[in-house]
mmCIF file of C-alpha atoms in Angstrom:
data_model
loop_
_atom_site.group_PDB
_atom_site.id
_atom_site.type_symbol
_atom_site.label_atom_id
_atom_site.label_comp_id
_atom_site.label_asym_id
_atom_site.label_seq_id
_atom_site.Cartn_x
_atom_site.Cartn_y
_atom_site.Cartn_z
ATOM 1 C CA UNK A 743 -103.394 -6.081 -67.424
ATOM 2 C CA UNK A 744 -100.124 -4.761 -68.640
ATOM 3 C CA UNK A 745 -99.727 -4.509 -72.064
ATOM 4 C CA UNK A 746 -95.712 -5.870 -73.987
ATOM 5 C CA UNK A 747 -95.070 -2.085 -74.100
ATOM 6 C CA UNK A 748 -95.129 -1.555 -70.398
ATOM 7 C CA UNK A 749 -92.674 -4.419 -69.869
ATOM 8 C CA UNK A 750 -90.021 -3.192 -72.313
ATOM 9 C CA UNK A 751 -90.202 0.042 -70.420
ATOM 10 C CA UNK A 752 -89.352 -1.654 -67.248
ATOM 11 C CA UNK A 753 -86.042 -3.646 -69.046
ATOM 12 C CA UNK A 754 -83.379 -1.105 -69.389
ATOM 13 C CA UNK A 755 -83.688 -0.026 -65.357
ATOM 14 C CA UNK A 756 -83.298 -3.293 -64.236
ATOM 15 C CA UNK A 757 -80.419 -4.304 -66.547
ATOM 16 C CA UNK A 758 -78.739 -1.119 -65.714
ATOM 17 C CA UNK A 759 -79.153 -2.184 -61.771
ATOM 18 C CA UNK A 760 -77.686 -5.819 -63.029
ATOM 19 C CA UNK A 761 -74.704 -4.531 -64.993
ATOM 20 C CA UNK A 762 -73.897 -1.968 -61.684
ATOM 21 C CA UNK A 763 -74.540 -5.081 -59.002
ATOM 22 C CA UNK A 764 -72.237 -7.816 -61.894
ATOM 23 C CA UNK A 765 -69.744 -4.802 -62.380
ATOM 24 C CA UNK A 766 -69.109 -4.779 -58.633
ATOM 25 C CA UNK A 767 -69.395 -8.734 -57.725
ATOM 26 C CA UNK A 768 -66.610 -8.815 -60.616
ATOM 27 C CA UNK A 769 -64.088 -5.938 -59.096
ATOM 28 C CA UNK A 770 -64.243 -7.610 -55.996
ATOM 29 C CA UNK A 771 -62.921 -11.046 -57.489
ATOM 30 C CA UNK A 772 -59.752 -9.554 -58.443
ATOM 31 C CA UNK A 773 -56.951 -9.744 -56.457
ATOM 32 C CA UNK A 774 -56.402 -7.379 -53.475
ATOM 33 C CA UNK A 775 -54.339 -4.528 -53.595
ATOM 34 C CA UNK A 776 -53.537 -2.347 -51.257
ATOM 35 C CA UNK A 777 -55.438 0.606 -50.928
ATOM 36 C CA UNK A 778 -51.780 3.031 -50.664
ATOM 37 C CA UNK A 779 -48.279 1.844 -50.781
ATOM 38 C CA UNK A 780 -45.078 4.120 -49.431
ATOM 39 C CA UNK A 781 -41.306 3.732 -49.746
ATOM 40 C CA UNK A 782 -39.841 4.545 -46.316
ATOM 41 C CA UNK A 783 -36.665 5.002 -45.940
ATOM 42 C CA UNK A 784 -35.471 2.620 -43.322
ATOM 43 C CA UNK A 785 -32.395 5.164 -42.490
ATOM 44 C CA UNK A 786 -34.919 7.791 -41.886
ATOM 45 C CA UNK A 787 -37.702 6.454 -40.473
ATOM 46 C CA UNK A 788 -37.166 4.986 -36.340
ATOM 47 C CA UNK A 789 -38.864 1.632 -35.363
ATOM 48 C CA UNK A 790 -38.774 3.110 -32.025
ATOM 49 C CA UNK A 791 -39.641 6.205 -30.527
ATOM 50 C CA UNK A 792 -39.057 6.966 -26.887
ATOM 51 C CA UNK A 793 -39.157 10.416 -24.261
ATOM 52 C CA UNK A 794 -37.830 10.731 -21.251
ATOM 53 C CA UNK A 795 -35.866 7.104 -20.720
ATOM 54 C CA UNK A 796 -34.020 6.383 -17.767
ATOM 55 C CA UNK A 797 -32.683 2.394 -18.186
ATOM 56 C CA UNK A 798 -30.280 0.160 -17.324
ATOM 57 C CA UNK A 799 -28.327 -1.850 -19.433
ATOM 58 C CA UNK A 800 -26.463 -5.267 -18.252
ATOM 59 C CA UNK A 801 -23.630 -7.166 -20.327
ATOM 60 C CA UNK A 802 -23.861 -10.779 -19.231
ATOM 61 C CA UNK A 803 -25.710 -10.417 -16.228
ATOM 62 C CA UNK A 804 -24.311 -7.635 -14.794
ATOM 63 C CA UNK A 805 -25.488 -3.881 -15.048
ATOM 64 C CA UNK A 806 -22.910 -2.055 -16.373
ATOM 65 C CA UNK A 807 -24.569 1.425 -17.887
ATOM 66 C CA UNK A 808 -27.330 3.468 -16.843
ATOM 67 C CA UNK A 809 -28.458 5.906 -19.712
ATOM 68 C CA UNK A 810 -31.320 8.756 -19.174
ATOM 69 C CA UNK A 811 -31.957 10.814 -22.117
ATOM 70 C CA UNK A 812 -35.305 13.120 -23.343
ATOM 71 C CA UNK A 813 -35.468 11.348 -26.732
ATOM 72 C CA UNK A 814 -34.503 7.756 -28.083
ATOM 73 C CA UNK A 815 -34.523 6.667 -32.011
ATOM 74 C CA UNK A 816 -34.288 3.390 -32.668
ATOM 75 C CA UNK A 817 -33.265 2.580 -35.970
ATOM 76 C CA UNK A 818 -32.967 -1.623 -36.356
ATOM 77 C CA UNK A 819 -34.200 -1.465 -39.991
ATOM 78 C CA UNK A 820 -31.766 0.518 -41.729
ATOM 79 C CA UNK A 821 -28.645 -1.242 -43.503
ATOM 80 C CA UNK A 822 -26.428 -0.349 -40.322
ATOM 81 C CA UNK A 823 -28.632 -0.448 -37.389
ATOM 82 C CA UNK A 824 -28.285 2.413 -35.108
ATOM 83 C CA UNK A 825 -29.598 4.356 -31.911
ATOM 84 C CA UNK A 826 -29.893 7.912 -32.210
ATOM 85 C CA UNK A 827 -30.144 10.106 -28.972
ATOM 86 C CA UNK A 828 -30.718 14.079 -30.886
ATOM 87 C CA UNK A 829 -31.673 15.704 -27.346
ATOM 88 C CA UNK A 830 -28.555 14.740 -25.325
ATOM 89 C CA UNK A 831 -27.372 11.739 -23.130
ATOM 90 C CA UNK A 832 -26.454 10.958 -19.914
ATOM 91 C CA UNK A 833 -24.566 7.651 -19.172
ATOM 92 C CA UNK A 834 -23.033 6.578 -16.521
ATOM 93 C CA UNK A 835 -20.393 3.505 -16.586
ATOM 94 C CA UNK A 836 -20.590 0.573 -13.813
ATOM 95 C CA UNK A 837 -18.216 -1.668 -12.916
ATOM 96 C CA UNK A 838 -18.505 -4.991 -11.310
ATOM 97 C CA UNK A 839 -19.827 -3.992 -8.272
ATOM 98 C CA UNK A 840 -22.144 -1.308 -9.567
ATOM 99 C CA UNK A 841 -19.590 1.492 -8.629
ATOM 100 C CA UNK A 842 -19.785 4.492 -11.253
ATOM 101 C CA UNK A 843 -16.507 4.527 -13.358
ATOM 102 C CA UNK A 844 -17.111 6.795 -15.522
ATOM 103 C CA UNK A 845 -19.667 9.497 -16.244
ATOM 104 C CA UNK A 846 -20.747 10.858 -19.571
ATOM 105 C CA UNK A 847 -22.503 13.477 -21.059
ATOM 106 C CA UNK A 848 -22.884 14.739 -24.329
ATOM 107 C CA UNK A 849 -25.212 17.246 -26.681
ATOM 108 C CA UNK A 850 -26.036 14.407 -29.004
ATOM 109 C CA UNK A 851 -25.051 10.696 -29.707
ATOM 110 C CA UNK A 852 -25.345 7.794 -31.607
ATOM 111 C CA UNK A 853 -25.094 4.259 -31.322
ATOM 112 C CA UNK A 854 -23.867 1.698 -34.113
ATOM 113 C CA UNK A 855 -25.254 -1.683 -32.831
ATOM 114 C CA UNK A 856 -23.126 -3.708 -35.129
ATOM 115 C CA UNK A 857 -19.944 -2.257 -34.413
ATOM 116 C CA UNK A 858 -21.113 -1.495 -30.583
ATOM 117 C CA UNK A 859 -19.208 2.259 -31.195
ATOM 118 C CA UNK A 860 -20.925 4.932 -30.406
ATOM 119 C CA UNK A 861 -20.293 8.354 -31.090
ATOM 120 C CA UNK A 862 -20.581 11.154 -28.739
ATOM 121 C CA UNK A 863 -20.760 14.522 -30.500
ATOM 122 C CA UNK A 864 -21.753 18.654 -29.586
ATOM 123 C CA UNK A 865 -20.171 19.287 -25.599
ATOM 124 C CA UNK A 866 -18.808 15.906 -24.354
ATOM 125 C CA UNK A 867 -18.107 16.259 -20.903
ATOM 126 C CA UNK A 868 -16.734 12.791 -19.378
ATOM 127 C CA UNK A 869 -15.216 12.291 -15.598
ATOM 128 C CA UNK A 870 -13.161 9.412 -14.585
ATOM 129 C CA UNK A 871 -13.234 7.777 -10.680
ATOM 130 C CA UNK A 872 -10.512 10.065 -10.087
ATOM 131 C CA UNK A 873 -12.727 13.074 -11.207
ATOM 132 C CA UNK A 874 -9.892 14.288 -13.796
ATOM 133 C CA UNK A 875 -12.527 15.606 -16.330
ATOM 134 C CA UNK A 876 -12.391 15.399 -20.161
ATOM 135 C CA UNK A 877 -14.128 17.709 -22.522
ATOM 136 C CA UNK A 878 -14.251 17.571 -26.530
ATOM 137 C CA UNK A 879 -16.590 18.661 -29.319
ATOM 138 C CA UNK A 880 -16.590 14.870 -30.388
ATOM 139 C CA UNK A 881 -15.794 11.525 -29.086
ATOM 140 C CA UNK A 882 -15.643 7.714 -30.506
ATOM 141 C CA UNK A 883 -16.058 4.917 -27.719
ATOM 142 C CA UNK A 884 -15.605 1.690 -29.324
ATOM 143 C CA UNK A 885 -16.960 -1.182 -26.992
ATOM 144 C CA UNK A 886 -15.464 -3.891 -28.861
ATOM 145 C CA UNK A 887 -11.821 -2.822 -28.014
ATOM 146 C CA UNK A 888 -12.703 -1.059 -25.118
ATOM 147 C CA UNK A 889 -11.020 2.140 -26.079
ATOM 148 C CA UNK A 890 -12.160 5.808 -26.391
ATOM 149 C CA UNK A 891 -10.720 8.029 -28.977
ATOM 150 C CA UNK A 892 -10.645 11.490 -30.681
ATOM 151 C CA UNK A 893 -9.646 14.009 -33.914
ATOM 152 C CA UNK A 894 -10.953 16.773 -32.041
ATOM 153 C CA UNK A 895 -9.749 19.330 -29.397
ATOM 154 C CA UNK A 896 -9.370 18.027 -26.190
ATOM 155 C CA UNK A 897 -9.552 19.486 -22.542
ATOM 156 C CA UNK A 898 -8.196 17.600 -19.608
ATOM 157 C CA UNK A 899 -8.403 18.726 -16.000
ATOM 158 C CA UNK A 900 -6.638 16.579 -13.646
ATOM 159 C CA UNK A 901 -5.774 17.396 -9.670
ATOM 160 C CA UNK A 902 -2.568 18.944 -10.688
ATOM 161 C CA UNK A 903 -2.788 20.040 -14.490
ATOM 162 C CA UNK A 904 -4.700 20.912 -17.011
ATOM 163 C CA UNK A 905 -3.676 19.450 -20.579
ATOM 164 C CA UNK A 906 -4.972 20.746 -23.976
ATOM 165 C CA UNK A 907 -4.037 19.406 -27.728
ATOM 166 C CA UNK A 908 -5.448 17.620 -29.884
ATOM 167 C CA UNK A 909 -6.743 13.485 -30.956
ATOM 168 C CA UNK A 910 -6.606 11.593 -28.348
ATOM 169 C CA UNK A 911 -6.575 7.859 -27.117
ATOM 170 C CA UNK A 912 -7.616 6.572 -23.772
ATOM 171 C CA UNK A 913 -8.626 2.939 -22.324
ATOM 172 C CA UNK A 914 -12.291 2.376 -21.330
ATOM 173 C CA UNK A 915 -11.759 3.341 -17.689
ATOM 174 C CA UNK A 916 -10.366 6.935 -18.471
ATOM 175 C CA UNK A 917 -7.537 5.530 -16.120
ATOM 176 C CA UNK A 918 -4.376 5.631 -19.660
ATOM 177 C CA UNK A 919 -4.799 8.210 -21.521
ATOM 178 C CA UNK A 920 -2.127 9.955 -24.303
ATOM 179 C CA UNK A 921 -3.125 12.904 -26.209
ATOM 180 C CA UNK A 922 -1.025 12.808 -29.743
ATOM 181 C CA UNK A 923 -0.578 16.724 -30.479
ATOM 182 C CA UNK A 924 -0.039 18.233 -27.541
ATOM 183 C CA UNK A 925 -0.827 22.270 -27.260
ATOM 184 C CA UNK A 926 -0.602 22.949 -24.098
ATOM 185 C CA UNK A 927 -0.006 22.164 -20.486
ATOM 186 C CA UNK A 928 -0.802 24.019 -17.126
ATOM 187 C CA UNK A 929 -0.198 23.715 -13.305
ATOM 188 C CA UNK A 930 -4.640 23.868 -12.144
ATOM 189 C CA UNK A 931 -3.987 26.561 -10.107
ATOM 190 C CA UNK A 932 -2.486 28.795 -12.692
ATOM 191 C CA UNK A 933 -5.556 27.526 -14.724
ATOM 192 C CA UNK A 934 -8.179 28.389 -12.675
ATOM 193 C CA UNK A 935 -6.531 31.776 -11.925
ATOM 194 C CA UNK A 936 -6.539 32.633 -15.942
ATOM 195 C CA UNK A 937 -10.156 31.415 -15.740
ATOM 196 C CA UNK A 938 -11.097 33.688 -12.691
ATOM 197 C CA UNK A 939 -9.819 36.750 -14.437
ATOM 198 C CA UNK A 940 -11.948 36.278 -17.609
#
């Protein structure tokens, strides 16, 4: 039989083990927080992600743009919500009976949902259904008033001229256009004559 002394030895390992196993059954009755927290920055940080998109996109029913692009940011958290194409776009411009009005491509654009402008920035290249051509370093498209607009150098090539200044203002279509300082204007032939020499 074990003597008093052998008991008391015995004590302080198991009370050690209770403290430990009361120690833990008390940390988990607190509340739960989370393990990490982050701030992300809702202008910096896309909901969406996608590569390589080709989609179309109707307005009541009716297609009216097809857009392909290599890279699509969505941003719908951030203050302004906004889509962000960094790789380039390609959109092309329907009308009623899905015939291509206009065509549009650009280095980079965004989107402002909001507002329904986008912004077309980097080598804008735009044709019209009479395939006069319009080229810029940056271009504002505002769907809301259906009007297209710019501050920056402009290049028009029509069948018969080639115009050059600088801001301009245009309907949706590409069909009335009016550039507000103009620099320059040429008959195409003599154009493409000065462009064959270089």
């Amino acid at each position: 039989m074990k003597g008093p002394g052998a008991q008391m030895r015995l004590l302080p390992p198991i009370a050690a083990v209770m403290l430990i196993a009361m120690g833990m059954t008390v940390g988990s009755c607190k509340e739960d927080n989370p393990i990490a927290t982050a701030n992300v920055d809702a202008e910096k940080m896309p909901t969406m992600l996608t590569r390589n998109v080709e989609t179309l996109i109707s307005d009541s029913g009716v297609v009216r743009y097809r857009i392909k692009t290599p890279l699509w940011y969505v941003y719908d958290e951030a203050e302004e919500p906004y889509w962000h194409f960094p790789a380039g776009l390609n959109l092309d411009k329907f009308d009623n009976f899905f015939r291509r009005e206009a065509e549009v491509r650009a280095d980079s654009a965004t989107y402002f949902k909001d507002k329904q402008l986008w912004r077309l920035d980097g080598n804008v290249n735009i044709s019209n259904v009479m395939n006069e051509k319009f080229l810029t370093e940056q271009l504002f498209w505002n769907q809301r008033q259906r009007k297209l607009y710019s501050d920056s150098f402009i290049h028009i090539e029509t069948s018969d001229k080639v115009l050059e200044g600088y801001g301009f203002d245009s309907n949706e279509q590409l069909t009335r256009y009016s550039i507000r300082k103009v620099s320059g204007i040429f008959p195409a032939n003599a154009f493409k004559r000065k462009d064959s020499i270089q």
